[in-house]
Coordinates of C-alpha atoms in Angstrom, one line a residue:
M1 CA -22.9 -19.4 36.9
T2 CA -20.5 -22.1 37.5
R3 CA -18.7 -21.9 40.9
A4 CA -15.6 -21.0 39.3
A5 CA -16.9 -18.8 37.3
A6 CA -18.5 -16.9 40.7
R7 CA -14.4 -17.1 42.7
S8 CA -13.5 -15.4 39.4
L9 CA -15.7 -12.3 39.7
P10 CA -13.6 -10.7 42.0
A11 CA -10.5 -11.2 39.7
V12 CA -12.3 -9.9 36.9
R13 CA -13.5 -6.4 38.7
H14 CA -9.9 -6.1 39.2
A15 CA -8.2 -6.5 36.3
G16 CA -11.0 -3.9 35.0
L17 CA -8.8 -1.1 37.1
V18 CA -5.8 -2.8 36.5
R19 CA -5.9 -2.6 32.3
P20 CA -7.0 0.8 31.8
A21 CA -4.6 2.1 34.4
A22 CA -2.0 0.1 32.6
A23 CA -3.0 2.5 30.0
V24 CA -3.1 5.3 31.0
A25 CA 0.6 5.1 32.5
V26 CA 1.1 3.8 29.1
A27 CA -0.1 7.2 27.5
A28 CA 0.9 9.7 30.1
L29 CA 4.7 8.6 29.2
T30 CA 4.0 8.7 25.4
L31 CA 2.3 11.7 26.3
I32 CA 5.9 13.8 27.6
P33 CA 7.0 15.2 24.5
L34 CA 3.5 16.6 23.1
V35 CA 3.5 18.0 27.2
Y36 CA 6.9 19.8 26.3
V37 CA 6.0 21.4 23.4
L38 CA 2.6 22.6 24.2
F39 CA 4.5 24.3 27.6
S40 CA 6.9 25.4 25.3
V41 CA 4.9 26.9 22.9
V42 CA 2.5 28.6 25.7
A43 CA 5.7 30.1 27.5
V44 CA 6.7 31.8 24.0
G45 CA 3.4 33.7 24.3
P46 CA 0.8 34.6 21.4
A47 CA 2.7 37.9 20.3
E48 CA 6.3 35.6 19.8
A49 CA 4.6 32.9 18.8
V50 CA 2.7 34.9 15.5
R51 CA 6.4 35.9 14.9
L52 CA 7.9 32.8 14.8
L53 CA 5.4 31.3 12.1
W54 CA 3.9 33.7 10.0
R55 CA 7.5 34.0 8.0
P56 CA 8.2 33.0 4.3
R57 CA 9.9 30.4 5.4
V58 CA 7.5 28.5 7.5
G59 CA 5.3 28.7 4.6
E60 CA 7.9 26.8 2.8
L61 CA 8.4 24.2 5.1
L62 CA 4.4 23.9 5.2
R63 CA 4.1 23.3 1.8
N64 CA 6.9 20.9 1.2
T65 CA 5.8 18.7 4.5
V66 CA 2.0 18.6 3.5
G67 CA 3.1 17.8 0.2
L68 CA 5.6 15.3 0.8
T69 CA 3.1 12.9 3.2
M70 CA 0.2 13.6 1.3
A71 CA 2.2 12.2 -1.9
G72 CA 4.1 9.8 -0.2
C73 CA 0.6 8.4 1.6
V74 CA -0.9 8.4 -1.5
A75 CA 2.4 7.2 -3.7
S76 CA 2.6 4.0 -0.4
A77 CA -1.1 3.3 -0.3
V78 CA -1.5 2.1 -4.1
I79 CA 2.1 0.7 -4.7
G80 CA 1.8 -1.5 -1.6
T81 CA -1.6 -2.0 -2.4
A82 CA -1.4 -3.5 -6.0
A83 CA 1.8 -5.4 -5.4
A84 CA -0.3 -7.3 -2.5
W85 CA -2.8 -7.7 -5.4
L86 CA -0.3 -9.2 -7.6
V87 CA 1.5 -11.4 -5.3
E88 CA -1.2 -13.0 -3.6
R89 CA -3.9 -13.0 -6.2
T90 CA -2.9 -13.5 -9.4
T91 CA -0.8 -15.6 -11.6
L92 CA 2.3 -14.0 -11.3
P93 CA 5.2 -16.3 -11.3
G94 CA 7.9 -16.2 -7.9
R95 CA 5.3 -15.0 -5.5
R96 CA 7.2 -16.1 -3.0
V97 CA 10.6 -14.5 -4.1
W98 CA 8.0 -11.3 -4.6
T99 CA 7.0 -11.6 -0.8
V100 CA 10.8 -11.5 0.6
L101 CA 11.7 -8.6 -2.3
M102 CA 8.7 -6.6 -1.6
A103 CA 9.5 -6.7 2.2
A104 CA 12.9 -6.3 1.6
P105 CA 13.5 -2.4 1.9
L106 CA 12.0 -2.6 5.5
A107 CA 15.7 -3.8 5.8
V108 CA 17.6 -1.1 4.4
P109 CA 16.9 3.0 6.1
A110 CA 15.9 5.8 4.5
F111 CA 19.0 7.6 5.4
V112 CA 20.7 5.1 3.5
N113 CA 18.5 4.5 0.6
S114 CA 18.9 8.5 -0.3
Y115 CA 22.7 8.0 0.5
G116 CA 22.3 5.1 -2.2
W117 CA 21.0 7.5 -4.4
V118 CA 23.0 10.6 -3.5
S119 CA 26.2 9.5 -4.3
V120 CA 24.6 7.9 -7.8
T121 CA 22.8 11.6 -8.9
P122 CA 22.6 14.9 -7.4
A123 CA 19.2 14.5 -9.3
V124 CA 17.5 13.1 -7.1
E125 CA 17.9 16.3 -4.5
G126 CA 14.2 18.1 -4.3
F127 CA 10.8 17.2 -4.4
A128 CA 10.5 14.3 -6.3
G129 CA 13.1 12.6 -5.4
A130 CA 12.2 12.4 -1.7
V131 CA 9.0 11.3 -2.7
L132 CA 10.5 8.6 -4.6
I133 CA 13.3 7.5 -2.3
T134 CA 10.8 7.8 0.9
T135 CA 8.6 5.9 -0.7
M136 CA 10.7 3.2 -1.7
S137 CA 11.5 3.3 1.6
Y138 CA 7.6 2.7 3.7
F139 CA 5.8 1.3 1.0
P140 CA 6.5 -2.2 2.5
L141 CA 4.2 -0.9 6.0
V142 CA 1.6 -0.8 3.1
Y143 CA 2.1 -4.0 1.6
L144 CA 2.9 -6.3 4.0
P145 CA -0.5 -5.8 6.4
V146 CA -2.4 -5.7 2.8
A147 CA -1.0 -9.1 1.9
A148 CA -1.8 -10.5 5.2
V149 CA -5.8 -10.2 5.0
L150 CA -5.7 -11.0 1.5
R151 CA -4.0 -14.6 2.5
G152 CA -6.9 -14.7 5.6
M153 CA -10.4 -13.7 3.7
D154 CA -12.7 -15.6 3.0
P155 CA -12.7 -16.1 -0.8
A156 CA -16.7 -17.5 -0.9
F157 CA -17.1 -13.2 -0.6
E158 CA -15.9 -12.9 -4.0
D159 CA -17.8 -16.1 -5.3
M160 CA -20.6 -14.6 -4.5
S161 CA -20.3 -11.2 -5.8
R162 CA -19.3 -12.9 -9.5
A163 CA -21.9 -15.1 -9.0
L164 CA -24.1 -11.6 -8.8
G165 CA -23.1 -10.7 -11.9
N166 CA -19.8 -8.4 -10.6
G167 CA -16.6 -8.3 -13.0
P168 CA -13.2 -8.5 -11.6
W169 CA -12.8 -4.6 -11.4
R170 CA -16.3 -4.0 -9.3
T171 CA -15.9 -7.5 -7.3
F172 CA -12.5 -5.8 -5.9
F173 CA -13.7 -1.8 -5.2
R174 CA -16.9 -3.5 -3.8
V175 CA -16.0 -6.5 -2.1
V176 CA -12.4 -6.8 -1.2
L177 CA -11.2 -3.0 -1.0
P178 CA -13.9 -2.8 2.3
Q179 CA -12.3 -5.9 3.8
L180 CA -8.7 -4.3 3.1
R181 CA -9.6 -1.0 4.5
P182 CA -7.9 -1.5 8.3
A183 CA -4.4 -2.7 6.5
V184 CA -4.1 -0.6 3.7
V185 CA -5.5 2.7 6.2
G186 CA -3.6 1.8 9.5
G187 CA 0.2 1.1 7.2
T188 CA -0.7 4.4 5.7
L189 CA -1.2 6.0 8.7
L190 CA 2.5 4.4 10.0
V191 CA 4.0 6.1 6.7
G192 CA 2.6 9.4 7.5
L193 CA 4.1 9.2 10.8
H194 CA 7.9 8.5 9.3
L195 CA 7.3 10.8 6.9
L196 CA 6.6 13.6 9.0
A197 CA 9.3 12.7 11.3
E198 CA 12.0 11.8 8.5
F199 CA 15.2 13.5 8.5
G200 CA 18.1 11.6 7.9
A201 CA 16.7 10.8 4.6
L202 CA 15.8 14.5 3.4
Q203 CA 18.9 16.1 5.1
S204 CA 20.8 14.0 2.3
L205 CA 18.4 14.9 -0.4
R206 CA 18.7 18.9 1.4
F207 CA 14.7 19.1 0.9
P208 CA 13.9 20.9 3.8
T209 CA 10.8 19.8 5.6
F210 CA 9.9 21.4 9.7
T211 CA 12.0 17.6 10.9
T212 CA 14.8 19.1 9.1
A213 CA 14.6 22.6 9.9
I214 CA 13.9 22.0 13.5
Y215 CA 17.0 20.1 13.4
D216 CA 19.1 22.7 12.4
Q217 CA 18.0 25.0 15.1
F218 CA 19.0 23.5 17.5
E219 CA 22.2 22.5 16.1
S220 CA 23.1 25.7 14.8
T221 CA 21.7 28.1 17.1
F222 CA 19.6 25.8 19.7
N223 CA 17.1 28.2 19.4
G224 CA 14.5 26.3 21.6
P225 CA 11.6 28.5 21.0
A226 CA 11.1 28.6 17.3
A227 CA 12.3 24.6 17.0
T228 CA 9.5 23.7 19.3
M229 CA 6.7 26.4 17.6
L230 CA 7.7 24.1 14.4
A231 CA 7.2 20.8 16.3
G232 CA 3.7 22.1 17.7
V233 CA 2.8 22.5 13.5
L234 CA 4.1 18.9 13.2
V235 CA 1.9 17.8 15.9
L236 CA -1.6 19.2 14.7
G237 CA -0.7 17.0 11.3
C238 CA -0.1 14.2 13.2
L239 CA -3.8 15.2 15.1
L240 CA -5.0 15.2 11.3
L241 CA -3.5 11.9 10.2
L242 CA -4.9 10.7 13.2
V243 CA -8.6 11.9 13.0
T244 CA -8.2 10.9 9.3
E245 CA -7.4 7.0 9.4
L246 CA -10.0 6.9 12.5
W247 CA -13.2 8.2 9.8
L248 CA -11.7 6.0 7.3
T249 CA -11.3 3.0 9.1
G250 CA -14.7 3.1 10.8
R251 CA -15.5 0.4 13.5
A252 CA -16.7 -2.5 11.3
R253 CA -16.1 -5.6 12.4
V254 CA -13.7 -7.9 11.1
A255 CA -13.5 -11.0 13.4
R256 CA -15.0 -14.2 13.0
V257 CA -15.9 -16.7 15.1
G258 CA -15.2 -19.9 12.1
A259 CA -12.3 -20.2 10.1
G260 CA -14.0 -20.0 6.7
V261 CA -13.5 -22.1 4.1
A262 CA -10.6 -23.7 4.0
R263 CA -9.0 -22.8 0.8
E264 CA -7.1 -20.9 -1.4
A265 CA -9.5 -18.2 -3.7
M266 CA -8.9 -18.3 -7.6
P267 CA -5.9 -16.8 -8.6
H268 CA -6.5 -14.1 -11.4
R269 CA -4.9 -15.1 -14.8
L270 CA -2.8 -11.9 -15.6
G271 CA -3.0 -13.0 -19.2
A272 CA -1.1 -11.1 -22.1
T273 CA -0.6 -9.0 -19.2
R274 CA 1.6 -10.7 -17.2
P275 CA 5.2 -9.7 -19.0
V276 CA 3.5 -5.9 -17.9
A277 CA 3.4 -6.9 -14.2
V278 CA 6.3 -9.0 -13.9
L279 CA 8.4 -5.6 -15.7
A280 CA 6.7 -3.5 -13.0
M281 CA 7.4 -5.4 -10.4
A282 CA 11.6 -5.6 -11.5
A283 CA 11.0 -2.0 -11.6
L284 CA 10.2 -1.5 -8.1
A285 CA 12.5 -4.1 -6.1
V286 CA 15.2 -2.3 -8.1
L287 CA 14.1 0.8 -7.4
A288 CA 13.9 0.1 -3.9
L289 CA 16.6 -2.1 -3.5
G290 CA 18.9 -2.2 -6.6
V291 CA 20.3 1.8 -6.9
P292 CA 21.0 1.4 -2.8
L293 CA 22.5 -1.6 -2.4
G294 CA 24.4 -1.1 -5.7
S295 CA 25.7 2.2 -4.4
L296 CA 26.8 0.5 -1.4
G297 CA 28.9 -2.2 -3.2
Y298 CA 30.5 0.9 -5.6
W299 CA 31.7 2.5 -2.4
L300 CA 32.9 -0.6 -0.6
V301 CA 34.8 -1.2 -3.5
V302 CA 36.6 1.6 -4.7
G303 CA 36.0 4.6 -2.1
S304 CA 39.1 5.9 -0.8
S305 CA 38.1 6.3 2.6
T306 CA 36.7 3.0 2.4
A307 CA 38.4 0.9 6.0
F308 CA 36.8 -2.4 7.6
P309 CA 37.8 -1.3 11.5
L310 CA 37.1 -4.4 12.7
G311 CA 36.6 -3.6 16.5
M312 CA 34.6 -0.4 16.3
L313 CA 32.1 -2.6 13.7
G314 CA 31.5 -5.4 16.0
A315 CA 31.1 -2.8 19.1
A316 CA 28.4 -0.9 17.2
A317 CA 27.0 -4.2 15.9
A318 CA 26.5 -5.4 19.4
T319 CA 24.9 -2.3 20.7
S320 CA 22.8 -1.7 18.0
I321 CA 21.8 -5.7 18.1
G322 CA 21.3 -5.0 22.0
L323 CA 19.4 -1.5 21.8
G324 CA 17.3 -3.2 18.6
A325 CA 16.0 -5.9 21.2
A326 CA 15.8 -3.9 24.9
G327 CA 13.8 -1.5 22.3
A328 CA 11.0 -3.8 20.9
A329 CA 10.7 -5.5 24.2
A330 CA 9.5 -2.5 25.8
T331 CA 7.8 -1.2 23.1
C332 CA 5.0 -3.7 23.0
V333 CA 4.6 -5.0 26.6
L334 CA 3.6 -1.2 26.7
A335 CA 1.7 -1.9 23.8
V336 CA -0.8 -4.4 25.1
P337 CA -3.0 -2.2 27.7
V338 CA -3.8 0.1 25.0
A339 CA -4.2 -2.1 22.6
W340 CA -6.2 -4.4 24.2
L341 CA -8.3 -2.0 26.1
S342 CA -9.1 -0.1 22.8
V343 CA -10.3 -3.1 20.7
R344 CA -12.0 -4.9 23.9
R345 CA -13.5 -1.7 25.5
P346 CA -14.3 0.8 22.6
A347 CA -15.6 4.2 24.3
L348 CA -14.5 7.4 23.8
L349 CA -11.3 7.3 27.1
S350 CA -9.9 3.6 25.5
R351 CA -9.8 5.5 21.3
L352 CA -8.6 9.2 23.0
L353 CA -5.8 7.1 25.2
E354 CA -5.2 4.5 22.0
R355 CA -5.1 7.6 19.5
S356 CA -2.2 9.3 21.9
T357 CA 0.3 6.6 21.9
Y358 CA 1.0 7.7 18.2
I359 CA 1.8 11.5 18.8
A360 CA 4.9 11.4 19.0
G361 CA 5.6 8.8 16.6
S362 CA 5.2 11.7 14.2
L363 CA 7.5 14.4 16.0
P364 CA 10.9 14.6 15.4
G365 CA 13.5 12.4 17.0
V366 CA 15.6 14.9 18.9
V367 CA 11.9 16.8 19.9
V368 CA 11.5 13.3 22.3
A369 CA 15.3 13.6 23.3
L370 CA 14.9 16.9 24.7
S371 CA 11.7 16.5 26.1
L372 CA 13.2 13.6 27.8
V373 CA 15.8 15.0 28.6
T374 CA 14.5 17.8 30.4
L375 CA 12.0 15.8 32.7
S376 CA 15.3 13.1 33.7
I377 CA 17.3 16.4 34.9
A378 CA 14.5 18.2 37.0
Y379 CA 12.5 14.7 38.3
L380 CA 14.6 12.1 37.4
P381 CA 18.5 13.1 37.3
A382 CA 19.1 9.1 38.0
V383 CA 18.6 8.2 34.6
Y384 CA 20.1 11.1 32.8
Q385 CA 22.8 9.6 30.1
T386 CA 21.2 6.6 30.9
T387 CA 20.2 3.1 28.5
A388 CA 17.3 2.9 30.7
L389 CA 16.1 6.7 29.5
L390 CA 17.4 5.6 25.8
V391 CA 14.7 2.7 25.5
A392 CA 12.1 4.2 27.1
A393 CA 12.8 7.2 23.9
Y394 CA 12.4 3.8 21.5
A395 CA 9.3 3.2 23.6
V396 CA 7.6 6.5 22.9
L397 CA 9.7 6.8 19.3
F398 CA 8.0 2.9 17.8
M399 CA 4.7 2.8 20.1
P400 CA 2.5 3.8 16.7
R401 CA 4.5 0.4 15.0
A402 CA 3.6 -1.7 17.8
M403 CA 0.4 -0.7 17.9
V404 CA -0.9 -1.1 14.7
S405 CA 0.4 -4.9 14.9
L406 CA -1.0 -5.8 17.6
R407 CA -4.2 -4.1 17.4
A408 CA -5.3 -5.5 13.9
A409 CA -4.4 -9.2 15.7
L410 CA -6.3 -8.6 18.7
A411 CA -9.4 -7.3 15.8
Q412 CA -9.1 -10.8 13.9
V413 CA -9.5 -12.6 17.7
P414 CA -13.6 -12.7 18.6
P415 CA -14.1 -11.2 22.3
E416 CA -16.1 -14.7 22.7
F417 CA -12.6 -16.7 23.0
D418 CA -11.8 -14.6 26.6
D419 CA -15.6 -14.5 27.7
A420 CA -15.9 -18.4 27.5
A421 CA -11.9 -18.8 29.1
R422 CA -13.9 -16.8 31.6
V423 CA -17.1 -18.6 32.3
L424 CA -14.8 -21.5 32.5
G425 CA -12.8 -20.4 35.7
A426 CA -10.4 -18.8 34.2
R427 CA -8.8 -15.7 35.8
P428 CA -8.2 -12.6 33.6
A429 CA -4.2 -13.2 33.8
G430 CA -5.1 -16.7 32.7
V431 CA -7.2 -15.5 30.1
L432 CA -4.3 -13.1 29.0
W433 CA -1.4 -15.6 28.8
R434 CA -2.8 -18.5 28.0
V435 CA -5.5 -17.4 25.7
T436 CA -5.1 -13.9 24.3
L437 CA -1.3 -13.5 23.9
P438 CA -1.4 -17.3 21.7
L439 CA -3.8 -15.7 19.5
V440 CA -2.2 -12.1 19.2
A441 CA 1.2 -14.3 19.4
R442 CA 1.8 -13.3 15.2
G443 CA 1.3 -9.7 15.5
L444 CA 2.8 -9.0 18.2
G445 CA 6.0 -10.4 17.0
A446 CA 5.3 -8.6 14.0
G447 CA 5.2 -5.8 15.3
A448 CA 8.5 -6.8 18.0
A449 CA 10.0 -6.5 14.5
L450 CA 8.8 -3.5 12.7
V451 CA 10.4 -1.8 16.3
F452 CA 14.0 -3.4 16.0
L453 CA 14.1 -2.4 12.3
A454 CA 13.3 1.3 13.9
V455 CA 15.5 1.3 16.7
V456 CA 18.8 -0.5 14.9
T457 CA 18.2 2.7 12.1
E458 CA 17.4 5.0 14.4
L459 CA 20.0 8.3 14.8
T460 CA 19.4 11.5 16.4
A461 CA 17.2 10.5 19.5
T462 CA 20.0 8.2 19.8
L463 CA 23.0 11.0 19.0
L464 CA 21.4 13.2 21.9
L465 CA 20.4 10.3 24.6
A466 CA 22.8 7.5 24.0
P467 CA 25.5 7.5 27.2
I468 CA 28.8 9.3 27.0
G469 CA 31.1 6.6 24.8
T470 CA 27.7 4.5 23.0
A471 CA 28.0 4.1 19.4
T472 CA 25.6 2.7 17.2
L473 CA 26.0 1.5 13.3
A474 CA 23.6 4.7 12.5
T475 CA 25.5 7.3 14.7
E476 CA 29.0 6.0 12.5
F477 CA 27.1 5.6 9.6
W478 CA 25.6 9.6 9.7
S479 CA 29.3 10.9 10.8
N480 CA 31.1 9.5 8.3
T481 CA 27.9 10.4 5.4
Y482 CA 28.4 14.1 7.4
G483 CA 32.0 14.9 6.4
L484 CA 31.4 13.2 3.1
A485 CA 33.6 10.3 3.6
Y486 CA 31.4 7.4 2.0
G487 CA 33.7 4.8 1.6
A488 CA 34.0 4.7 5.6
A489 CA 30.3 4.9 5.8
A490 CA 29.7 2.4 3.2
P491 CA 30.5 -0.7 6.1
Y492 CA 28.3 0.6 8.8
A493 CA 25.8 0.6 6.5
L494 CA 26.1 -3.0 5.0
L495 CA 25.8 -4.8 8.4
M496 CA 22.9 -2.3 9.6
I497 CA 21.5 -3.9 6.6
I498 CA 22.6 -7.8 7.2
I499 CA 21.7 -7.5 10.6
S500 CA 18.1 -6.2 9.5
A501 CA 18.0 -8.3 7.0
P502 CA 16.4 -11.3 9.5
A503 CA 13.5 -8.9 10.4
A504 CA 12.3 -8.2 6.8
Y505 CA 12.4 -11.7 6.1
L506 CA 10.2 -12.8 9.2
L507 CA 7.6 -10.0 8.3
S508 CA 7.7 -11.0 5.0
R509 CA 6.9 -14.8 5.9
E510 CA 3.9 -13.7 8.0
S511 CA 2.5 -11.5 5.1
R512 CA 2.1 -15.1 3.7
R513 CA 0.3 -16.5 6.9
T514 CA -3.4 -16.5 7.3
V515 CA -5.4 -15.7 10.5
T516 CA -5.5 -19.5 10.8
G517 CA -2.1 -20.6 10.3
R518 CA -2.1 -22.3 6.3

C-alpha cells in the first residue's frame, strides 16, 4: 500500500459514514408524506377505515386508477421502445428530426395536452381518451433512456448472435432487449408514478381516479380522513410498482471498463416497410404535438377571452423559471448520496433507502403539500409559506426523475475508477468531484432537465405552498381553464412550452450521445 493510500484511509472511513448518513437524511425527507398518510390512517381507526374504503365509489376509483396505470405503462413502454428502435437502429429517414420530435412532448404538460384535445372534441373524455393523452405525454420518458442505451450498445453482441444463425427478431429479443431492460423498466416506472399522481389532465378529461378524488375531497368538503385513506391506497400502488420494477430489472451489471467496438451498429434496412414506419412516426408526432399545438394556436387567434397581459406573463414566466432552476438543483444534489449508495453499496439498506425516495412521487401534490404544511406549522413555523418549503416539496415530488437518471449513469461507470483514484491517494471528496461527478455529468444533467420540466408545469403543490402573491404559468393557466377561458389560458400554455422546449431539446441531444461521447 502506498503512503498516499494509507493517509487516505481515515478519510475513506469518514466518507463511509457521511454518505449513508446523507442518504438516510434524504430518505427521511422524502418519507414525510408517507408518515403523514400513515398517521392519518391510524388516527381514523379500523372501523372507520373500512367504512370509508368499502364503498362502490372507491371500487370505481380503484378500477379506473389500476386500469389507466397498467394501460398507460404498457402503451408507453411499447411506443417508446419501438420509436427508439426505429430512430436509432433502422434506415428511417430524418433521424435527427425524429429524435427532437420524440422528446418534444415533454415540453407540453399533460394538462395542456388534455386542454388541447378537450377543446377540439369532448369525445376524448373517459378511459380511452385518458390512456391516449397520458401516453402521448409520457412515452418520451421511456423513449429517451432506451434511445441512449441503443446508441451506446456494443454492436459486437448482435454480430455474434447473427453469426450463430439468429435472425433479426430473435437477436432483438434475446440480445438487445435484455440490455434495454433497465432503461425500459426505469422509464416505465416513471410513467407509472406520474399516472398514479396525475391530476390536471384527468380532471379536464372528467376521468375520476384516486388523485382527482383526493383533490375533490379537500377542495369541496376538506374531508381529511376520506382523502388520506385514498392516499393510503396510492401508497400501496406505488409499493407494488417499486417491487415490480426491482424484480424486472434484476441485478445484472451493465458497466464495463472498455469502450467496446468504436463503431455504430449497422442499421436494419426497412425496405418495403419504410413508408409504413414513416407514417407511424408522423401519426405519433401529430397525436402528441400536432393536436395540442394546433388547438393552442386556434385559441390564440380566435378566442374571445384571449389577451396578452405582458406584465403578468413576464412575472409568471420569471417565477416559473426561478422555481424550476431551484427545484432542479436541490433535487439533484439530494439524489446524489442515495443513488451512489444504491449503486456502489448494493445491500438491503441501500435498496430500501433508494426505493423510499420513489413513494412520494406516486402521491398527489396536494397530499405532499399538506404533509409539509402540517410539519412546518407544528415544528418549523418560520418556513411556512416560504419558497424554501415549496422547493422542498418539489424535491420530494420529483426525486424519482433525478434518481432514475443518476442511478443509470452511475451504473455505467465502473467502480474500478473510484478504487484506482483512492489507491493513487485521492480523498473521498476528491474522488467524488474529480472522478465520479464528471463521469455522470450527463446523467445528472438529464435528471436536472427532467426535474426542471416537472417543476415548471407543477400545479397542485404550488397552489397550496407558494407564498402569498406568487403566480406561476401553471397556476395562471389552470385558473383560466377552470373558468373555461380557453383564450386567456392559451398565452400561459404557450410560454410554458417555450420555456420547457430547451430542456426537452437537451434531453433529445443527450439521447443521441453514447457512453463514450461519440
